[in-house]
Amino acid sequence: MTVQRTRLNRGLIAVLAVIVAAGLVGGGYWLGWRQASRQYAARNRAPAKKLGKKAGAGVLDGQAVGIVCDVNGTTLAIRDQASGTLATVITTPQTAVWKGGSYVPFDSLKPGMTAEVTGDFGNGLITATQIAVTGEVPMAGAAPGGTMGSGGPVEPGGAGGTGGAGGIPPNAAGAPGPADAKAAKIKHIIYIIQENHTFDNYFGTFPGADGFPAGVKLPERPGAAPTVAPFHLQSLNHDLSHAWEVAWKAYDGGQMDGFVWAEGSKDTMGYYDASDLPNYWTYAKEFVLMDAFFSSLMGPSLPNHLYTVAGQSGGVTKNMKEAPAAGFNFPPLASLLARSNVTWKYYDGKPDPRAFSLWNPLPGFTEFKDNPALMEHLHGTEQFFADLRNGTLPQVAWVVPNGQESEHPPQNLQLGMWYVTDLINAVMKSPYWDSTAIILTWDDYGGFYDHVPPPQMDKYGYGPRVPTIVISPYAKKGFIDHTQYDFTSVLRFIEKRFGLPALTDRDRNANDLLAAFDFDQAPRGPGLILPTSGK
């Protein structure tokens, strides 16, 4: 212990000596501190580990620079500027926090600051040895303390500039009026979409839910005896196919027994439980877990994401590297919202939120290609946190992750869960909580087994069930909802809440999520702020 103290004291003396020397040479103070702190960290820290399953660009030599999106107890959520990953930063009593050239207490760290974090990186976490505040520049499109969205100034109850690109203050009246009067208590709908898991894969052992049938086993090849039973996955270092053709083979005419031979892997039968996903299971126990929520199409990400924004895929059944040259020529809900003066935004965790991708198809729509103003609604995830702080959260919001946060195999599931928890914690701590409904779901089955045959509404699907949780002050407590839903049910809920017409037959005929709510109950408080790390 004496040796460790001596090394620490000598290191701090060296840091201070460089600071003093730099300060004497006019204006080099801050640069000197950074250089000295890096040298000290390099000498006294174990080799840095990479962030998550794969290292993101910018996570070098145990350091990350990013925007503080949220503060939760003694942990921070920081959006790394280079990789775009929302990292969880754990602090300890030994973590040094610097601001303006001096040590400051931890509670001096506020959302919106930029910070340089030095520490040990591993499993999607940063255990910080030091945090240096390097700026307090507001996030793009957000004016501190103001109500400025990307579409212009926002008046209470207003549309937020052209096309509804801004937001509305908490509890302000939304327009137009809801078809269901009680649903008017919900003024903000947040649609969080993660990646590639079935209901059985995440909640197949959840008490009271329609999980694994007793004794279920699947054959390894067509016609063989069933021998492969569900098992608890310890880790998964590869993806599973979730292509259109593979999904139909797994479906096997509704018998749901083709997953192992369709995948060529027994890993399809693996599952996770509360020990792996404690926060998700806690949300399911406290709010509403839906065990009959299906993906909209028997296949992969892009067509299912098209259903989440447009109620159809336009016949697309496979992933595409690029959108059609002429664009998707059917209307997305976003354009209907804009014409109806309902504010909306699409928050994307990837580096360019205005670029077409499998999880963000909106830039590929003809209406977006022809109307640059619609592109102004597409933002990075950090803007979500800024809008919560600045009173500019839109009435309707989609939130999609980047790769590391997505839970898409083989990514770190806990990292994805903590990212989602950061999003939900931020809502719960904001004035918006009292009037918000959060729908958390996963975009397709990801190649994992699910035992419930999906109803076939048309030639495209439904696809296998996906986990879905509704979180709201008006959500029923500890309720398992057995109502049949799919991604277009969320669109139907939005349409009913804001008095809008349906886009397609799919959303017109979909159940609308209202069974998950009790609008006669007193709104529940935001007491469930969950941890964003495993420490």
Coordinates of C-alpha atoms in Angstrom, one line a residue:
M1 CA 0.0 0.0 0.0
T2 CA 2.9 2.4 0.8
V3 CA 4.5 1.7 -2.5
Q4 CA 1.2 2.3 -4.3
R5 CA 0.7 5.7 -2.5
T6 CA 4.3 6.7 -3.3
R7 CA 3.8 5.9 -7.0
L8 CA 0.5 7.9 -7.0
N9 CA 2.0 10.9 -5.2
R10 CA 5.0 10.9 -7.5
G11 CA 2.7 10.7 -10.5
L12 CA 0.6 13.6 -9.3
I13 CA 3.6 15.7 -8.5
A14 CA 4.9 15.1 -12.0
V15 CA 1.5 16.2 -13.4
L16 CA 1.4 19.3 -11.3
A17 CA 5.0 20.1 -12.3
V18 CA 4.2 20.0 -16.0
I19 CA 1.1 22.1 -15.4
V20 CA 3.1 24.8 -13.6
A21 CA 5.8 24.8 -16.3
A22 CA 3.3 25.0 -19.1
G23 CA 1.5 27.8 -17.3
L24 CA 4.7 29.8 -17.1
V25 CA 5.2 29.5 -20.8
G26 CA 2.1 31.7 -21.6
G27 CA -1.1 29.9 -22.5
G28 CA 0.2 26.3 -22.6
Y29 CA -1.6 25.3 -19.4
W30 CA -4.3 23.1 -20.8
L31 CA -2.2 21.4 -23.4
G32 CA 0.4 20.7 -20.7
W33 CA -2.2 19.1 -18.4
R34 CA -3.4 16.8 -21.2
Q35 CA 0.0 15.7 -22.2
A36 CA 1.1 15.1 -18.6
S37 CA -2.1 13.2 -17.7
R38 CA -1.8 11.0 -20.8
Q39 CA 1.8 10.2 -19.9
Y40 CA 0.9 9.4 -16.3
A41 CA -2.1 7.2 -17.4
A42 CA 0.1 5.3 -19.9
R43 CA 2.6 4.5 -17.1
N44 CA 0.2 3.5 -14.4
R45 CA -2.7 1.7 -16.2
A46 CA -3.0 -1.7 -17.6
P47 CA -3.2 -1.9 -21.4
A48 CA -6.5 -0.5 -22.5
K49 CA -9.2 -2.9 -23.6
K50 CA -11.5 -2.3 -26.6
L51 CA -15.0 -1.0 -26.1
G52 CA -17.6 -3.7 -26.6
K53 CA -17.3 -6.7 -28.9
K54 CA -15.5 -4.6 -31.6
A55 CA -13.5 -1.5 -31.0
G56 CA -15.0 1.7 -32.4
A57 CA -12.9 4.2 -34.1
G58 CA -11.7 6.8 -31.7
V59 CA -11.3 4.5 -28.7
L60 CA -7.5 4.6 -28.7
D61 CA -5.0 4.1 -25.9
G62 CA -7.7 3.9 -23.2
Q63 CA -9.2 7.3 -24.1
A64 CA -12.5 8.5 -25.5
V65 CA -13.8 12.0 -26.2
G66 CA -17.5 12.5 -26.3
I67 CA -20.7 14.4 -25.4
V68 CA -22.2 13.7 -21.9
C69 CA -25.7 12.7 -22.8
D70 CA -26.9 11.7 -19.3
V71 CA -25.8 11.4 -15.7
N72 CA -27.2 8.5 -13.7
G73 CA -25.9 8.3 -10.1
T74 CA -22.1 7.8 -10.4
T75 CA -22.2 6.7 -14.1
L76 CA -22.3 8.8 -17.2
A77 CA -23.7 8.1 -20.7
I78 CA -21.2 9.5 -23.2
R79 CA -21.6 9.5 -27.0
D80 CA -18.1 8.9 -28.3
Q81 CA -17.5 11.4 -31.1
A82 CA -15.5 9.1 -33.3
S83 CA -17.3 5.7 -33.0
G84 CA -20.8 7.1 -32.3
T85 CA -21.3 4.5 -29.5
L86 CA -23.2 5.5 -26.4
A87 CA -20.7 4.3 -23.8
T88 CA -21.3 3.8 -20.1
V89 CA -18.6 5.5 -17.9
I90 CA -18.3 4.2 -14.4
T91 CA -16.7 6.5 -11.8
T92 CA -15.2 5.6 -8.5
P93 CA -14.1 7.7 -5.5
Q94 CA -10.6 7.7 -7.0
T95 CA -11.8 9.2 -10.4
A96 CA -10.4 12.7 -10.9
V97 CA -12.7 15.2 -12.5
W98 CA -11.1 18.3 -14.1
K99 CA -12.8 21.4 -15.3
G100 CA -11.3 24.9 -15.9
G101 CA -7.9 23.8 -14.7
S102 CA -8.8 22.5 -11.3
Y103 CA -10.4 19.5 -9.6
V104 CA -14.2 19.7 -9.3
P105 CA -16.7 17.4 -7.7
F106 CA -18.5 14.7 -9.7
D107 CA -21.8 16.5 -9.7
S108 CA -20.2 19.3 -11.7
L109 CA -20.6 17.0 -14.8
K110 CA -23.7 17.9 -16.7
P111 CA -25.4 16.7 -19.9
G112 CA -24.3 18.6 -22.9
M113 CA -20.7 19.0 -21.8
T114 CA -17.9 17.4 -23.9
A115 CA -15.4 15.4 -21.9
E116 CA -12.2 13.4 -22.4
V117 CA -12.3 10.2 -20.4
T118 CA -9.2 8.1 -19.6
G119 CA -9.6 4.7 -18.0
D120 CA -10.0 1.0 -18.5
F121 CA -12.1 -0.1 -21.4
G122 CA -13.9 -3.5 -21.5
N123 CA -17.3 -5.2 -22.1
G124 CA -18.9 -1.9 -23.3
L125 CA -17.8 0.0 -20.2
I126 CA -15.2 2.6 -19.3
T127 CA -14.0 2.6 -15.7
A128 CA -12.7 6.1 -15.5
T129 CA -9.5 7.1 -13.8
Q130 CA -9.9 10.7 -14.9
I131 CA -12.5 12.9 -16.7
A132 CA -11.6 16.3 -18.2
V133 CA -14.3 18.7 -19.2
T134 CA -13.2 20.1 -22.6
G135 CA -16.2 22.2 -23.5
E136 CA -19.8 23.0 -23.0
V137 CA -20.9 23.4 -26.6
P138 CA -24.6 22.7 -27.1
M139 CA -25.6 19.8 -29.2
A140 CA -26.4 20.5 -32.9
G141 CA -29.8 21.9 -33.3
A142 CA -30.4 22.5 -29.6
A143 CA -30.3 25.9 -28.0
P144 CA -29.6 25.7 -24.2
G145 CA -32.7 26.4 -22.3
G146 CA -34.6 27.3 -25.5
T147 CA -37.2 25.6 -27.6
M148 CA -35.5 25.6 -31.0
G149 CA -35.9 22.5 -33.1
S150 CA -34.4 22.0 -36.5
G151 CA -37.5 23.3 -38.1
G152 CA -37.7 26.6 -36.2
P153 CA -39.0 28.0 -32.9
V154 CA -41.6 26.0 -31.1
E155 CA -44.7 27.6 -29.6
P156 CA -46.7 25.6 -27.0
G157 CA -48.8 23.2 -29.0
G158 CA -47.3 24.3 -32.2
A159 CA -45.9 22.4 -35.1
G160 CA -42.2 23.4 -34.7
G161 CA -41.6 25.2 -38.0
T162 CA -42.1 23.8 -41.4
G163 CA -43.2 20.2 -41.6
G164 CA -43.3 19.7 -37.8
A165 CA -39.6 19.3 -37.4
G166 CA -39.4 20.7 -33.9
G167 CA -41.0 19.5 -30.7
I168 CA -43.5 20.5 -28.1
P169 CA -43.0 21.3 -24.4
P170 CA -44.0 18.7 -21.9
N171 CA -47.8 18.3 -21.5
A172 CA -48.6 20.9 -24.2
A173 CA -51.7 20.1 -26.3
G174 CA -51.1 18.1 -29.4
A175 CA -52.9 18.5 -32.7
P176 CA -55.0 17.0 -34.1
G177 CA -57.2 15.5 -31.5
P178 CA -57.2 11.8 -30.7
A179 CA -59.9 9.4 -31.9
D180 CA -59.8 7.9 -28.4
A181 CA -60.3 10.7 -25.8
K182 CA -58.5 8.9 -23.0
A183 CA -55.5 8.4 -25.2
A184 CA -55.0 12.2 -25.2
K185 CA -53.1 11.7 -21.9
I186 CA -50.3 10.3 -24.1
K187 CA -48.7 13.3 -25.9
H188 CA -45.4 11.7 -26.9
I189 CA -44.8 8.3 -28.4
I190 CA -41.2 6.9 -28.5
Y191 CA -40.6 3.9 -30.7
I192 CA -37.2 2.2 -29.7
I193 CA -36.2 -0.5 -32.2
Q194 CA -33.3 -2.9 -31.4
E195 CA -32.1 -5.9 -33.4
N196 CA -32.6 -9.5 -34.1
H197 CA -34.2 -11.6 -31.3
T198 CA -37.3 -13.6 -30.8
F199 CA -39.7 -13.6 -27.9
D200 CA -38.6 -17.1 -26.8
N201 CA -34.9 -16.1 -27.1
Y202 CA -35.3 -13.3 -24.6
F203 CA -38.4 -14.2 -22.6
G204 CA -39.0 -17.9 -23.2
T205 CA -38.6 -18.6 -19.5
F206 CA -40.5 -15.5 -18.2
P207 CA -43.1 -16.5 -15.6
G208 CA -46.7 -16.4 -16.9
A209 CA -45.8 -15.6 -20.5
D210 CA -46.3 -17.8 -23.5
G211 CA -42.7 -19.2 -23.5
F212 CA -41.1 -22.5 -24.3
P213 CA -43.6 -25.4 -24.3
A214 CA -42.6 -28.1 -21.8
G215 CA -40.3 -30.7 -23.3
V216 CA -40.0 -29.0 -26.7
K217 CA -37.3 -30.3 -29.0
L218 CA -36.5 -29.8 -32.7
P219 CA -35.0 -32.1 -35.3
E220 CA -31.5 -31.5 -36.8
R221 CA -32.8 -32.3 -40.3
P222 CA -36.2 -32.8 -42.0
G223 CA -38.0 -36.0 -40.9
A224 CA -35.5 -36.8 -38.1
A225 CA -36.4 -37.3 -34.5
P226 CA -36.5 -34.1 -32.4
T227 CA -33.4 -34.0 -30.2
V228 CA -32.4 -30.4 -29.8
A229 CA -33.8 -28.7 -26.8
P230 CA -33.7 -25.0 -25.7
F231 CA -30.5 -24.2 -23.7
H232 CA -29.2 -21.2 -21.9
L233 CA -26.7 -19.4 -24.2
Q234 CA -23.4 -18.4 -22.6
S235 CA -22.2 -16.5 -25.6
L236 CA -22.7 -16.2 -29.3
N237 CA -19.7 -15.3 -31.5
H238 CA -21.5 -15.4 -34.9
D239 CA -24.7 -14.2 -36.6
L240 CA -27.6 -16.4 -37.5
S241 CA -29.3 -16.2 -40.9
H242 CA -32.6 -14.4 -40.9
A243 CA -33.1 -14.2 -44.6
W244 CA -36.5 -14.5 -46.3
E245 CA -35.9 -18.0 -47.6
V246 CA -34.4 -19.3 -44.3
A247 CA -37.4 -17.8 -42.3
W248 CA -39.9 -19.7 -44.4
K249 CA -37.9 -23.0 -44.0
A250 CA -37.9 -22.5 -40.2
Y251 CA -41.6 -21.8 -40.3
D252 CA -42.1 -25.1 -42.1
G253 CA -45.8 -24.6 -43.0
G254 CA -46.6 -23.4 -39.5
Q255 CA -45.0 -26.4 -37.6
M256 CA -42.2 -24.2 -36.4
D257 CA -39.8 -27.1 -36.4
G258 CA -37.4 -26.2 -39.1
F259 CA -35.1 -23.7 -37.3
V260 CA -32.1 -26.0 -36.6
W261 CA -31.8 -27.4 -40.1
A262 CA -32.7 -24.1 -41.7
E263 CA -29.9 -22.4 -39.8
G264 CA -27.5 -25.3 -39.8
S265 CA -26.8 -24.5 -36.2
K266 CA -28.2 -25.6 -32.8
D267 CA -27.5 -22.1 -31.5
T268 CA -31.0 -21.1 -32.8
M269 CA -32.4 -22.9 -29.8
G270 CA -30.3 -20.8 -27.3
Y271 CA -32.0 -18.4 -25.0
Y272 CA -31.2 -15.7 -22.4
D273 CA -32.9 -14.9 -19.1
A274 CA -33.0 -12.4 -16.2
S275 CA -29.3 -13.2 -15.3
D276 CA -28.3 -11.9 -18.8
L277 CA -30.9 -9.1 -19.3
P278 CA -31.8 -7.9 -15.8
N279 CA -33.1 -4.5 -16.9
Y280 CA -35.3 -5.9 -19.7
W281 CA -36.8 -8.4 -17.3
T282 CA -37.4 -5.6 -14.7
Y283 CA -39.2 -3.5 -17.3
A284 CA -41.3 -6.5 -18.2
K285 CA -42.2 -7.2 -14.6
E286 CA -43.1 -3.6 -13.8
F287 CA -44.8 -2.5 -17.0
V288 CA -46.4 -4.4 -20.0
L289 CA -44.8 -7.4 -21.7
M290 CA -46.4 -8.4 -25.0
D291 CA -46.1 -12.1 -25.8
A292 CA -48.1 -12.1 -29.1
F293 CA -46.2 -9.3 -30.9
F294 CA -45.0 -10.5 -34.3
S295 CA -42.5 -9.1 -36.8
S296 CA -44.4 -7.9 -39.8
L297 CA -42.5 -9.9 -42.5
M298 CA -41.0 -13.3 -42.6
G299 CA -37.4 -12.1 -43.0
P300 CA -34.6 -9.6 -42.3
S301 CA -34.1 -6.1 -41.1
L302 CA -34.8 -3.7 -44.0
P303 CA -38.3 -4.9 -45.0
N304 CA -39.3 -5.0 -41.3
H305 CA -38.0 -1.5 -40.7
L306 CA -40.0 -0.4 -43.8
Y307 CA -43.1 -1.7 -41.9
T308 CA -42.1 0.3 -38.8
V309 CA -42.2 3.6 -40.8
A310 CA -44.7 2.9 -43.6
G311 CA -46.9 -0.1 -42.8
Q312 CA -45.6 -2.0 -45.8
S313 CA -42.3 -3.0 -47.4
G314 CA -43.4 -2.2 -51.0
G315 CA -42.7 -5.8 -51.9
V316 CA -39.1 -5.8 -50.5
T317 CA -38.2 -9.1 -48.8
K318 CA -34.4 -8.8 -48.6
N319 CA -31.8 -6.4 -47.3
M320 CA -30.4 -3.9 -49.8
K321 CA -27.1 -2.1 -49.7
E322 CA -28.7 0.9 -51.5
A323 CA -32.2 2.2 -51.9
P324 CA -33.8 2.0 -55.3
A325 CA -32.5 4.8 -57.6
A326 CA -36.0 6.3 -57.8
G327 CA -36.6 5.7 -54.1
F328 CA -39.3 3.8 -52.3
N329 CA -42.4 5.2 -53.9
F330 CA -45.0 4.6 -51.2
P331 CA -45.8 7.1 -48.4
P332 CA -44.1 6.8 -45.0
L333 CA -46.0 7.8 -41.8
A334 CA -43.5 10.6 -41.4
S335 CA -44.8 12.6 -44.3
L336 CA -48.4 12.2 -43.1
L337 CA -47.3 13.4 -39.7
A338 CA -45.6 16.5 -41.3
R339 CA -48.7 17.3 -43.3
S340 CA -50.8 17.0 -40.2
N341 CA -48.6 19.3 -38.1
V342 CA -47.7 16.4 -35.8
T343 CA -44.0 16.9 -34.7
W344 CA -41.7 14.0 -35.3
K345 CA -38.0 13.0 -35.5
Y346 CA -36.0 9.9 -36.4
Y347 CA -33.0 9.5 -34.1
D348 CA -30.2 7.2 -35.6
G349 CA -27.1 6.1 -33.7
K350 CA -25.0 5.7 -36.8
P351 CA -22.5 8.4 -37.9
D352 CA -24.7 9.9 -40.6
P353 CA -28.4 9.8 -39.6
R354 CA -29.3 11.2 -43.1
A355 CA -27.9 8.3 -45.0
F356 CA -29.9 5.3 -46.1
S357 CA -29.3 2.1 -44.1
L358 CA -31.1 -1.1 -43.2
W359 CA -32.3 0.4 -39.9
N360 CA -33.0 3.9 -41.3
P361 CA -34.8 3.5 -44.6
L362 CA -36.4 7.0 -44.6
P363 CA -33.6 8.7 -46.7
G364 CA -34.4 6.1 -49.4
F365 CA -38.0 7.2 -49.8
T366 CA -38.9 9.2 -52.9
E367 CA -40.7 11.8 -50.7
F368 CA -37.4 12.4 -48.8
K369 CA -35.3 12.5 -51.9
D370 CA -37.6 15.2 -53.4
N371 CA -38.1 17.2 -50.2
P372 CA -34.8 18.1 -48.4
A373 CA -36.9 19.7 -45.6
L374 CA -38.0 16.2 -44.5
M375 CA -34.3 15.2 -44.0
E376 CA -34.1 17.9 -41.3
H377 CA -36.1 15.5 -39.1
L378 CA -33.3 12.9 -39.0
H379 CA -30.8 13.3 -36.1
G380 CA -28.1 11.5 -34.2
T381 CA -29.0 9.9 -30.9
E382 CA -27.4 12.7 -28.9
Q383 CA -30.1 15.0 -30.1
F384 CA -32.7 12.8 -28.3
F385 CA -31.1 13.6 -25.0
A386 CA -30.8 17.3 -26.0
D387 CA -34.5 17.5 -26.9
L388 CA -35.5 16.0 -23.5
R389 CA -33.5 18.7 -21.8
N390 CA -34.5 21.6 -24.0
G391 CA -38.2 21.0 -24.2
T392 CA -38.1 20.1 -27.9
L393 CA -39.0 16.4 -27.8
P394 CA -41.4 15.7 -30.8
Q395 CA -44.7 14.1 -30.5
V396 CA -43.6 11.0 -32.4
A397 CA -40.0 9.7 -32.3
W398 CA -38.2 6.6 -33.7
V399 CA -34.9 5.6 -32.1
V400 CA -32.5 3.1 -33.8
P401 CA -29.0 2.1 -32.7
N402 CA -25.6 1.8 -34.2
G403 CA -24.0 -1.6 -34.6
Q404 CA -22.4 -1.9 -31.2
E405 CA -25.6 -0.8 -29.4
S406 CA -27.9 -3.0 -31.4
E407 CA -27.8 -6.4 -29.8
H408 CA -27.4 -7.8 -33.3
P409 CA -25.4 -11.0 -32.9
P410 CA -22.5 -11.2 -32.1
Q411 CA -22.6 -7.8 -30.4
N412 CA -22.6 -7.4 -26.6
L413 CA -26.2 -7.8 -25.3
Q414 CA -25.5 -5.9 -22.1
L415 CA -24.1 -3.0 -24.0
G416 CA -27.3 -2.8 -26.0
M417 CA -29.4 -3.1 -22.8
W418 CA -27.5 -0.4 -21.0
Y419 CA -27.8 1.9 -24.1
V420 CA -31.6 1.4 -24.1
T421 CA -31.7 1.9 -20.3
D422 CA -29.9 5.2 -20.8
L423 CA -32.6 6.3 -23.2
I424 CA -35.4 5.2 -20.8
N425 CA -33.8 6.7 -17.8
A426 CA -33.4 10.0 -19.5
V427 CA -37.1 10.1 -20.4
M428 CA -38.1 9.1 -16.8
K429 CA -36.0 11.9 -15.4
S430 CA -37.4 14.5 -17.8
P431 CA -40.7 16.5 -17.5
Y432 CA -41.9 14.4 -20.5
W433 CA -42.4 11.2 -18.5
D434 CA -45.9 12.0 -17.3
S435 CA -47.2 12.2 -20.9
T436 CA -45.1 9.6 -22.7
A437 CA -45.5 6.0 -24.1
I438 CA -42.3 4.1 -24.9
I439 CA -42.6 1.1 -27.1
L440 CA -39.4 -1.0 -27.0
T441 CA -39.2 -3.8 -29.6
W442 CA -36.7 -5.8 -31.8
D443 CA -36.8 -5.6 -35.6
D444 CA -36.8 -9.3 -36.7
Y445 CA -36.3 -12.8 -35.4
G446 CA -32.6 -12.8 -36.0
G447 CA -32.5 -16.6 -36.8
F448 CA -33.6 -17.6 -33.3
Y449 CA -36.3 -20.1 -32.5
D450 CA -39.8 -19.1 -31.5
H451 CA -42.5 -21.7 -31.0
V452 CA -45.6 -19.7 -31.9
P453 CA -46.7 -19.9 -35.6
P454 CA -47.1 -16.4 -36.9
P455 CA -50.5 -15.7 -38.5
Q456 CA -50.3 -15.2 -42.2
M457 CA -52.0 -11.9 -43.0
D458 CA -50.8 -11.9 -46.6
K459 CA -47.9 -13.4 -48.7
Y460 CA -45.3 -11.5 -46.7
G461 CA -46.1 -12.4 -43.1
Y462 CA -46.4 -12.0 -40.2
G463 CA -42.9 -13.2 -39.2
P464 CA -41.9 -14.8 -35.9
R465 CA -42.7 -13.1 -32.6
V466 CA -40.3 -10.4 -31.3
P467 CA -40.0 -9.1 -27.7
T468 CA -42.0 -5.9 -27.0
I469 CA -42.4 -3.9 -23.8
V470 CA -44.6 -0.9 -23.3
I471 CA -43.3 1.6 -20.7
S472 CA -45.5 4.5 -19.6
P473 CA -46.9 6.1 -16.5
Y474 CA -50.3 4.8 -17.8
A475 CA -49.0 1.3 -18.7
K476 CA -50.7 -1.5 -16.7
K477 CA -48.5 -2.7 -13.9
G478 CA -46.9 -6.2 -14.3
F479 CA -49.3 -7.0 -17.2
I480 CA -48.7 -9.7 -19.9
D481 CA -50.7 -8.6 -22.9
H482 CA -51.7 -11.6 -25.1
T483 CA -53.3 -9.4 -27.8
Q484 CA -52.0 -10.0 -31.3
Y485 CA -49.8 -7.2 -32.6
D486 CA -47.1 -6.4 -35.1
F487 CA -45.0 -3.4 -36.1
T488 CA -48.0 -1.8 -37.8
S489 CA -49.8 -1.8 -34.5
V490 CA -47.5 1.0 -33.3
L491 CA -48.5 2.9 -36.4
R492 CA -52.1 2.3 -35.7
F493 CA -51.6 3.5 -32.1
I494 CA -50.0 6.7 -33.5
E495 CA -52.8 7.2 -36.0
K496 CA -55.5 6.8 -33.4
R497 CA -53.8 9.0 -30.9
F498 CA -53.5 11.9 -33.4
G499 CA -56.6 11.3 -35.5
L500 CA -54.8 10.2 -38.7
P501 CA -55.9 7.9 -41.5
A502 CA -54.3 4.5 -42.0
L503 CA -51.5 4.1 -44.6
T504 CA -52.3 0.5 -45.7
D505 CA -54.6 -2.4 -45.0
R506 CA -52.0 -3.8 -42.6
D507 CA -52.1 -0.8 -40.1
R508 CA -55.9 -0.3 -40.7
N509 CA -56.6 -3.8 -39.5
A510 CA -53.9 -4.0 -36.8
N511 CA -54.7 -3.9 -33.1
D512 CA -53.7 -0.5 -31.6
L513 CA -51.9 -1.2 -28.3
L514 CA -54.6 0.4 -26.2
A515 CA -55.1 -2.8 -24.2
A516 CA -51.7 -2.2 -22.6
F517 CA -52.9 1.1 -20.9
D518 CA -55.1 2.0 -18.0
F519 CA -55.9 5.7 -18.5
D520 CA -58.1 5.7 -15.4
Q521 CA -55.2 4.9 -13.1
A522 CA -53.1 7.6 -11.5
P523 CA -50.0 8.1 -13.6
R524 CA -47.1 6.2 -12.2
G525 CA -44.0 8.1 -11.1
P526 CA -40.6 7.8 -12.7
G527 CA -39.1 5.8 -9.8
L528 CA -37.6 3.0 -11.8
I529 CA -34.2 4.5 -12.7
L530 CA -32.2 1.3 -13.5
P531 CA -28.4 0.9 -13.5
T532 CA -26.5 1.3 -16.8
S533 CA -23.6 -1.1 -16.0
G534 CA -23.1 -4.4 -14.3
K535 CA -21.0 -2.8 -11.6

